Amino acid sequence: MCETFLQLRVSGLGTEAAEARLGFSSSRVIEWEDRFRRDDGRHHFQVGVEVEAAFWASYQQGAGLARATQGAGVSRATGYRWLYNRFTLLRASNGPARVAKELRLLPGAAAAWEKRRKTELAVAKERLDQAHRAGIQDARLFAARAAQTVSPAKARRDLAETRYWDLVNAGSSNAEACRMLGMSRRAGTKLRNQRAERSHIRVPVQGSGRYLSLLERIQIADLLRLDCSLRRIGRELGRCPSTIKRELDRHRDGYGRYSPHAADHSASQQRRRPRDRKLRRNRRLRAIVQRKLNRHWSPEQICGWLALQFPFEPGLQLSPETIYRALLFNDDGGLDKKYCPRLRTGRKIRRHRWRTGSGHGAVVRNMTMISQRPPAIETKTEAGHWEGDLIVGPGSTSAMVTLRERKTQYGIIINLPIDHTAARTNAAITAAFAPLPPHLKQTLTWDQGVEMARHQELAAATGIQIYFAERSSPWQRGANENFNGLARQYFRKGTDLSKHTHEYVKSVCNELNARPRKTLGYLTPKALFQAEKSTMHATSGYTRKQPAELPDSLERCVDP
């Protein structure tokens, strides 16, 4: 409706007259009027006014279209568009013969443009008539609804829904909005799902002069039978030759035959929005995605792996957003909501993010800060530089040590079922690093948690240099924070971590290291870590030594 209103204002009608032609009133007329006053009629991708002025100066001096576009530095398609726009502008007040003579148009192009202009005017008139009919129907429906008696319960529900969306639009989360309104979170989730379903209602596609019409496609087929070239067909239709070529490339069959009616039907189906969900119509792709989701792969990992495995099959490639929308919206995207728990967050609807504050705890002494760490470590060109952290259970009664190597993204998880004191954390890390060759244990970056209170003893036992990140700066240990998120997919927040056996922790760690990573070109951390070990073994002659027997509580979860 906004575009129709703007067209009416451009044609010379006032605000009230344009609103009367639409057949209904709207509160957005003020916004449309403001846009009309600010709009200069040019698209944000369109070239500058001075470029178009240079084109017209050259063209009016007698230069051909090719020379004028070349001098202005634009394509021939842009020149054709400028000519047609000037043609329609001049035809509003002059006859076709005079306009064709002024613009130096060929008879075939002038006739085709005249036919196209009449078609566009007819389409615009039909749209106005439809808007008028729709406005009358909306007015009758509004009057009928206003005449109906609304029950007090329905009025309360409508008021609660309005207040709910006001809070959400102001930045409140679903839980916060429901808590302030005294309603359950399930009711808020239902309101979100209903809006998501309404936002995906199909709207019939209206034709426009931008696309080839059925009549033009029939004319293309007739001219092809007369062995006309693409440039000749383009001149006859007033279209760019590249438009004709793309049309034929898209809609010719395997024998090179072009059917205009079939091409028009195919084009209209391709223009439909929204399109049919890719996962719903491709059963093979849906089965692959479901298998990977069952293995706890993230949507981005699935899409990267598909592009790596099927580079020449576009039908088996998709974007991560397609998977998320299929899972988190009730629009029959092809995936059941039972796969939502397989996502890392386990959520069934997208929510606003929120932050929680954290206070200061005990202070670790004699720390070597990350600012003193060699800058070469940031480049990730050398293996052996690790980042570490603790993930804790409810009440900090259970914990796990997580270690991640920066270059290969290889991770290690160690369960601490009894406690996570500084002594036990040191013993766990020492046991994990014991089987590694010296070149794979050079530095370790940790946060300022009290579990590192005896970091000097750890450095002496392992021969590794320990650095500490700044307080409340998790991005300085981004690799480890990412690995903690991966681990939380298996060890949920708020659950007792001590109940997990060492065998299960080991299997989780192996599964995480076998996942492809986008930052590694969708290779696996396990393969790259083994390659780093093998390379150094071959060059330095390193021989691995078996570590001493470990206590059951500190058994390693992986065997690098």
PDB file of N, CA, C and O in Angstrom, residues 90-130:
ATOM      1  N   LEU A  90       7.955  10.848 -20.758  1.00  0.00           N
ATOM      2  CA  LEU A  90       7.530  11.701 -21.874  1.00  0.00           C
ATOM      3  C   LEU A  90       6.169  11.289 -22.423  1.00  0.00           C
ATOM      4  O   LEU A  90       5.410  12.127 -22.913  1.00  0.00           O
ATOM      5  N   ARG A  91       5.835   9.983 -22.348  1.00  0.00           N
ATOM      6  CA  ARG A  91       4.549   9.516 -22.890  1.00  0.00           C
ATOM      7  C   ARG A  91       3.378  10.032 -22.080  1.00  0.00           C
ATOM      8  O   ARG A  91       2.233  10.027 -22.546  1.00  0.00           O
ATOM      9  N   ALA A  92       3.625  10.493 -20.867  1.00  0.00           N
ATOM     10  CA  ALA A  92       2.520  11.011 -20.068  1.00  0.00           C
ATOM     11  C   ALA A  92       1.946  12.295 -20.651  1.00  0.00           C
ATOM     12  O   ALA A  92       0.788  12.639 -20.386  1.00  0.00           O
ATOM     13  N   SER A  93       2.734  12.999 -21.476  1.00  0.00           N
ATOM     14  CA  SER A  93       2.260  14.275 -22.029  1.00  0.00           C
ATOM     15  C   SER A  93       2.483  14.398 -23.539  1.00  0.00           C
ATOM     16  O   SER A  93       2.187  15.453 -24.107  1.00  0.00           O
ATOM     17  N   ASN A  94       2.993  13.359 -24.224  1.00  0.00           N
ATOM     18  CA  ASN A  94       3.269  13.420 -25.666  1.00  0.00           C
ATOM     19  C   ASN A  94       2.822  12.126 -26.320  1.00  0.00           C
ATOM     20  O   ASN A  94       2.646  11.084 -25.658  1.00  0.00           O
ATOM     21  N   GLY A  95       2.663  12.189 -27.647  1.00  0.00           N
ATOM     22  CA  GLY A  95       2.276  11.020 -28.404  1.00  0.00           C
ATOM     23  C   GLY A  95       3.436  10.059 -28.593  1.00  0.00           C
ATOM     24  O   GLY A  95       4.611  10.427 -28.445  1.00  0.00           O
ATOM     25  N   PRO A  96       3.162   8.796 -28.981  1.00  0.00           N
ATOM     26  CA  PRO A  96       4.236   7.795 -29.128  1.00  0.00           C
ATOM     27  C   PRO A  96       5.205   8.127 -30.250  1.00  0.00           C
ATOM     28  O   PRO A  96       6.408   7.901 -30.118  1.00  0.00           O
ATOM     29  N   ALA A  97       4.710   8.658 -31.364  1.00  0.00           N
ATOM     30  CA  ALA A  97       5.603   8.960 -32.490  1.00  0.00           C
ATOM     31  C   ALA A  97       6.588  10.064 -32.114  1.00  0.00           C
ATOM     32  O   ALA A  97       7.792   9.983 -32.424  1.00  0.00           O
ATOM     33  N   ARG A  98       6.114  11.083 -31.441  1.00  0.00           N
ATOM     34  CA  ARG A  98       6.992  12.192 -31.058  1.00  0.00           C
ATOM     35  C   ARG A  98       8.051  11.734 -30.054  1.00  0.00           C
ATOM     36  O   ARG A  98       9.228  12.109 -30.145  1.00  0.00           O
ATOM     37  N   VAL A  99       7.654  10.884 -29.079  1.00  0.00           N
ATOM     38  CA  VAL A  99       8.606  10.393 -28.082  1.00  0.00           C
ATOM     39  C   VAL A  99       9.651   9.494 -28.734  1.00  0.00           C
ATOM     40  O   VAL A  99      10.845   9.589 -28.436  1.00  0.00           O
ATOM     41  N   ALA A 100       9.203   8.627 -29.667  1.00  0.00           N
ATOM     42  CA  ALA A 100      10.144   7.736 -30.342  1.00  0.00           C
ATOM     43  C   ALA A 100      11.151   8.540 -31.175  1.00  0.00           C
ATOM     44  O   ALA A 100      12.340   8.195 -31.238  1.00  0.00           O
ATOM     45  N   LYS A 101      10.690   9.625 -31.807  1.00  0.00           N
ATOM     46  CA  LYS A 101      11.590  10.453 -32.593  1.00  0.00           C
ATOM     47  C   LYS A 101      12.575  11.202 -31.696  1.00  0.00           C
ATOM     48  O   LYS A 101      13.767  11.319 -32.019  1.00  0.00           O
ATOM     49  N   GLU A 102      12.117  11.674 -30.548  1.00  0.00           N
ATOM     50  CA  GLU A 102      12.983  12.434 -29.654  1.00  0.00           C
ATOM     51  C   GLU A 102      14.065  11.542 -29.037  1.00  0.00           C
ATOM     52  O   GLU A 102      15.208  11.965 -28.858  1.00  0.00           O
ATOM     53  N   LEU A 103      13.710  10.289 -28.735  1.00  0.00           N
ATOM     54  CA  LEU A 103      14.671   9.365 -28.118  1.00  0.00           C
ATOM     55  C   LEU A 103      15.406   8.503 -29.143  1.00  0.00           C
ATOM     56  O   LEU A 103      16.206   7.640 -28.754  1.00  0.00           O
ATOM     57  N   ARG A 104      15.099   8.697 -30.447  1.00  0.00           N
ATOM     58  CA  ARG A 104      15.767   7.948 -31.527  1.00  0.00           C
ATOM     59  C   ARG A 104      15.591   6.438 -31.341  1.00  0.00           C
ATOM     60  O   ARG A 104      16.528   5.644 -31.383  1.00  0.00           O
ATOM     61  N   LEU A 105      14.339   6.015 -31.106  1.00  0.00           N
ATOM     62  CA  LEU A 105      14.029   4.599 -30.904  1.00  0.00           C
ATOM     63  C   LEU A 105      13.693   3.943 -32.229  1.00  0.00           C
ATOM     64  O   LEU A 105      13.082   4.561 -33.117  1.00  0.00           O
ATOM     65  N   LEU A 106      14.065   2.670 -32.357  1.00  0.00           N
ATOM     66  CA  LEU A 106      13.671   1.892 -33.521  1.00  0.00           C
ATOM     67  C   LEU A 106      12.176   1.593 -33.464  1.00  0.00           C
ATOM     68  O   LEU A 106      11.590   1.538 -32.373  1.00  0.00           O
ATOM     69  N   PRO A 107      11.540   1.382 -34.604  1.00  0.00           N
ATOM     70  CA  PRO A 107      10.077   1.141 -34.582  1.00  0.00           C
ATOM     71  C   PRO A 107       9.703  -0.066 -33.731  1.00  0.00           C
ATOM     72  O   PRO A 107       8.704  -0.034 -33.003  1.00  0.00           O
ATOM     73  N   GLY A 108      10.489  -1.149 -33.812  1.00  0.00           N
ATOM     74  CA  GLY A 108      10.161  -2.334 -33.020  1.00  0.00           C
ATOM     75  C   GLY A 108      10.271  -2.082 -31.529  1.00  0.00           C
ATOM     76  O   GLY A 108       9.405  -2.492 -30.746  1.00  0.00           O
ATOM     77  N   ALA A 109      11.332  -1.378 -31.118  1.00  0.00           N
ATOM     78  CA  ALA A 109      11.511  -1.073 -29.695  1.00  0.00           C
ATOM     79  C   ALA A 109      10.422  -0.131 -29.199  1.00  0.00           C
ATOM     80  O   ALA A 109       9.900  -0.292 -28.087  1.00  0.00           O
ATOM     81  N   ALA A 110      10.065   0.874 -30.014  1.00  0.00           N
ATOM     82  CA  ALA A 110       9.017   1.813 -29.598  1.00  0.00           C
ATOM     83  C   ALA A 110       7.690   1.094 -29.423  1.00  0.00           C
ATOM     84  O   ALA A 110       6.951   1.344 -28.453  1.00  0.00           O
ATOM     85  N   ALA A 111       7.365   0.185 -30.360  1.00  0.00           N
ATOM     86  CA  ALA A 111       6.105  -0.549 -30.240  1.00  0.00           C
ATOM     87  C   ALA A 111       6.110  -1.459 -29.010  1.00  0.00           C
ATOM     88  O   ALA A 111       5.109  -1.569 -28.294  1.00  0.00           O
ATOM     89  N   ALA A 112       7.238  -2.134 -28.775  1.00  0.00           N
ATOM     90  CA  ALA A 112       7.320  -3.026 -27.609  1.00  0.00           C
ATOM     91  C   ALA A 112       7.207  -2.241 -26.307  1.00  0.00           C
ATOM     92  O   ALA A 112       6.527  -2.660 -25.363  1.00  0.00           O
ATOM     93  N   TRP A 113       7.865  -1.089 -26.240  1.00  0.00           N
ATOM     94  CA  TRP A 113       7.796  -0.280 -25.017  1.00  0.00           C
ATOM     95  C   TRP A 113       6.395   0.296 -24.817  1.00  0.00           C
ATOM     96  O   TRP A 113       5.942   0.430 -23.685  1.00  0.00           O
ATOM     97  N   GLU A 114       5.736   0.627 -25.897  1.00  0.00           N
ATOM     98  CA  GLU A 114       4.374   1.131 -25.771  1.00  0.00           C
ATOM     99  C   GLU A 114       3.447   0.037 -25.226  1.00  0.00           C
ATOM    100  O   GLU A 114       2.602   0.288 -24.352  1.00  0.00           O
ATOM    101  N   LYS A 115       3.630  -1.185 -25.714  1.00  0.00           N
ATOM    102  CA  LYS A 115       2.834  -2.308 -25.216  1.00  0.00           C
ATOM    103  C   LYS A 115       3.143  -2.577 -23.743  1.00  0.00           C
ATOM    104  O   LYS A 115       2.241  -2.832 -22.922  1.00  0.00           O
ATOM    105  N   ARG A 116       4.417  -2.498 -23.396  1.00  0.00           N
ATOM    106  CA  ARG A 116       4.813  -2.724 -21.996  1.00  0.00           C
ATOM    107  C   ARG A 116       4.236  -1.643 -21.085  1.00  0.00           C
ATOM    108  O   ARG A 116       3.772  -1.933 -19.985  1.00  0.00           O
ATOM    109  N   ARG A 117       4.228  -0.401 -21.570  1.00  0.00           N
ATOM    110  CA  ARG A 117       3.670   0.695 -20.757  1.00  0.00           C
ATOM    111  C   ARG A 117       2.185   0.494 -20.523  1.00  0.00           C
ATOM    112  O   ARG A 117       1.683   0.710 -19.404  1.00  0.00           O
ATOM    113  N   LYS A 118       1.460   0.077 -21.552  1.00  0.00           N
ATOM    114  CA  LYS A 118       0.021  -0.164 -21.384  1.00  0.00           C
ATOM    115  C   LYS A 118      -0.234  -1.298 -20.388  1.00  0.00           C
ATOM    116  O   LYS A 118      -1.162  -1.237 -19.584  1.00  0.00           O
ATOM    117  N   THR A 119       0.617  -2.321 -20.457  1.00  0.00           N
ATOM    118  CA  THR A 119       0.468  -3.433 -19.509  1.00  0.00           C
ATOM    119  C   THR A 119       0.700  -2.972 -18.072  1.00  0.00           C
ATOM    120  O   THR A 119      -0.040  -3.339 -17.152  1.00  0.00           O
ATOM    121  N   GLU A 120       1.730  -2.165 -17.867  1.00  0.00           N
ATOM    122  CA  GLU A 120       2.004  -1.665 -16.519  1.00  0.00           C
ATOM    123  C   GLU A 120       0.877  -0.780 -16.009  1.00  0.00           C
ATOM    124  O   GLU A 120       0.516  -0.845 -14.822  1.00  0.00           O
ATOM    125  N   LEU A 121       0.313   0.053 -16.880  1.00  0.00           N
ATOM    126  CA  LEU A 121      -0.807   0.893 -16.461  1.00  0.00           C
ATOM    127  C   LEU A 121      -2.019   0.052 -16.090  1.00  0.00           C
ATOM    128  O   LEU A 121      -2.726   0.344 -15.110  1.00  0.00           O
ATOM    129  N   ALA A 122      -2.248  -1.016 -16.873  1.00  0.00           N
ATOM    130  CA  ALA A 122      -3.380  -1.895 -16.562  1.00  0.00           C
ATOM    131  C   ALA A 122      -3.174  -2.612 -15.229  1.00  0.00           C
ATOM    132  O   ALA A 122      -4.109  -2.762 -14.438  1.00  0.00           O
ATOM    133  N   VAL A 123      -1.944  -3.041 -14.999  1.00  0.00           N
ATOM    134  CA  VAL A 123      -1.647  -3.716 -13.731  1.00  0.00           C
ATOM    135  C   VAL A 123      -1.813  -2.760 -12.557  1.00  0.00           C
ATOM    136  O   VAL A 123      -2.372  -3.115 -11.506  1.00  0.00           O
ATOM    137  N   ALA A 124      -1.338  -1.524 -12.719  1.00  0.00           N
ATOM    138  CA  ALA A 124      -1.481  -0.540 -11.646  1.00  0.00           C
ATOM    139  C   ALA A 124      -2.946  -0.235 -11.367  1.00  0.00           C
ATOM    140  O   ALA A 124      -3.365  -0.108 -10.207  1.00  0.00           O
ATOM    141  N   LYS A 125      -3.753  -0.133 -12.432  1.00  0.00           N
ATOM    142  CA  LYS A 125      -5.179   0.128 -12.245  1.00  0.00           C
ATOM    143  C   LYS A 125      -5.860  -1.034 -11.530  1.00  0.00           C
ATOM    144  O   LYS A 125      -6.702  -0.845 -10.652  1.00  0.00           O
ATOM    145  N   GLU A 126      -5.468  -2.257 -11.897  1.00  0.00           N
ATOM    146  CA  GLU A 126      -6.056  -3.426 -11.250  1.00  0.00           C
ATOM    147  C   GLU A 126      -5.687  -3.472  -9.770  1.00  0.00           C
ATOM    148  O   GLU A 126      -6.497  -3.826  -8.910  1.00  0.00           O
ATOM    149  N   ARG A 127      -4.455  -3.090  -9.462  1.00  0.00           N
ATOM    150  CA  ARG A 127      -4.047  -3.070  -8.058  1.00  0.00           C
ATOM    151  C   ARG A 127      -4.851  -2.035  -7.263  1.00  0.00           C
ATOM    152  O   ARG A 127      -5.238  -2.275  -6.112  1.00  0.00           O
ATOM    153  N   LEU A 128      -5.066  -0.879  -7.868  1.00  0.00           N
ATOM    154  CA  LEU A 128      -5.869   0.129  -7.186  1.00  0.00           C
ATOM    155  C   LEU A 128      -7.293  -0.354  -6.965  1.00  0.00           C
ATOM    156  O   LEU A 128      -7.889  -0.134  -5.896  1.00  0.00           O
ATOM    157  N   ASP A 129      -7.851  -1.025  -7.978  1.00  0.00           N
ATOM    158  CA  ASP A 129      -9.206  -1.557  -7.820  1.00  0.00           C
ATOM    159  C   ASP A 129      -9.251  -2.612  -6.723  1.00  0.00           C
ATOM    160  O   ASP A 129     -10.194  -2.650  -5.921  1.00  0.00           O
ATOM    161  N   GLN A 130      -8.229  -3.473  -6.682  1.00  0.00           N
ATOM    162  CA  GLN A 130      -8.186  -4.481  -5.629  1.00  0.00           C
ATOM    163  C   GLN A 130      -8.060  -3.841  -4.259  1.00  0.00           C
ATOM    164  O   GLN A 130      -8.688  -4.282  -3.289  1.00  0.00           O
TER     165      GLN A 130
END
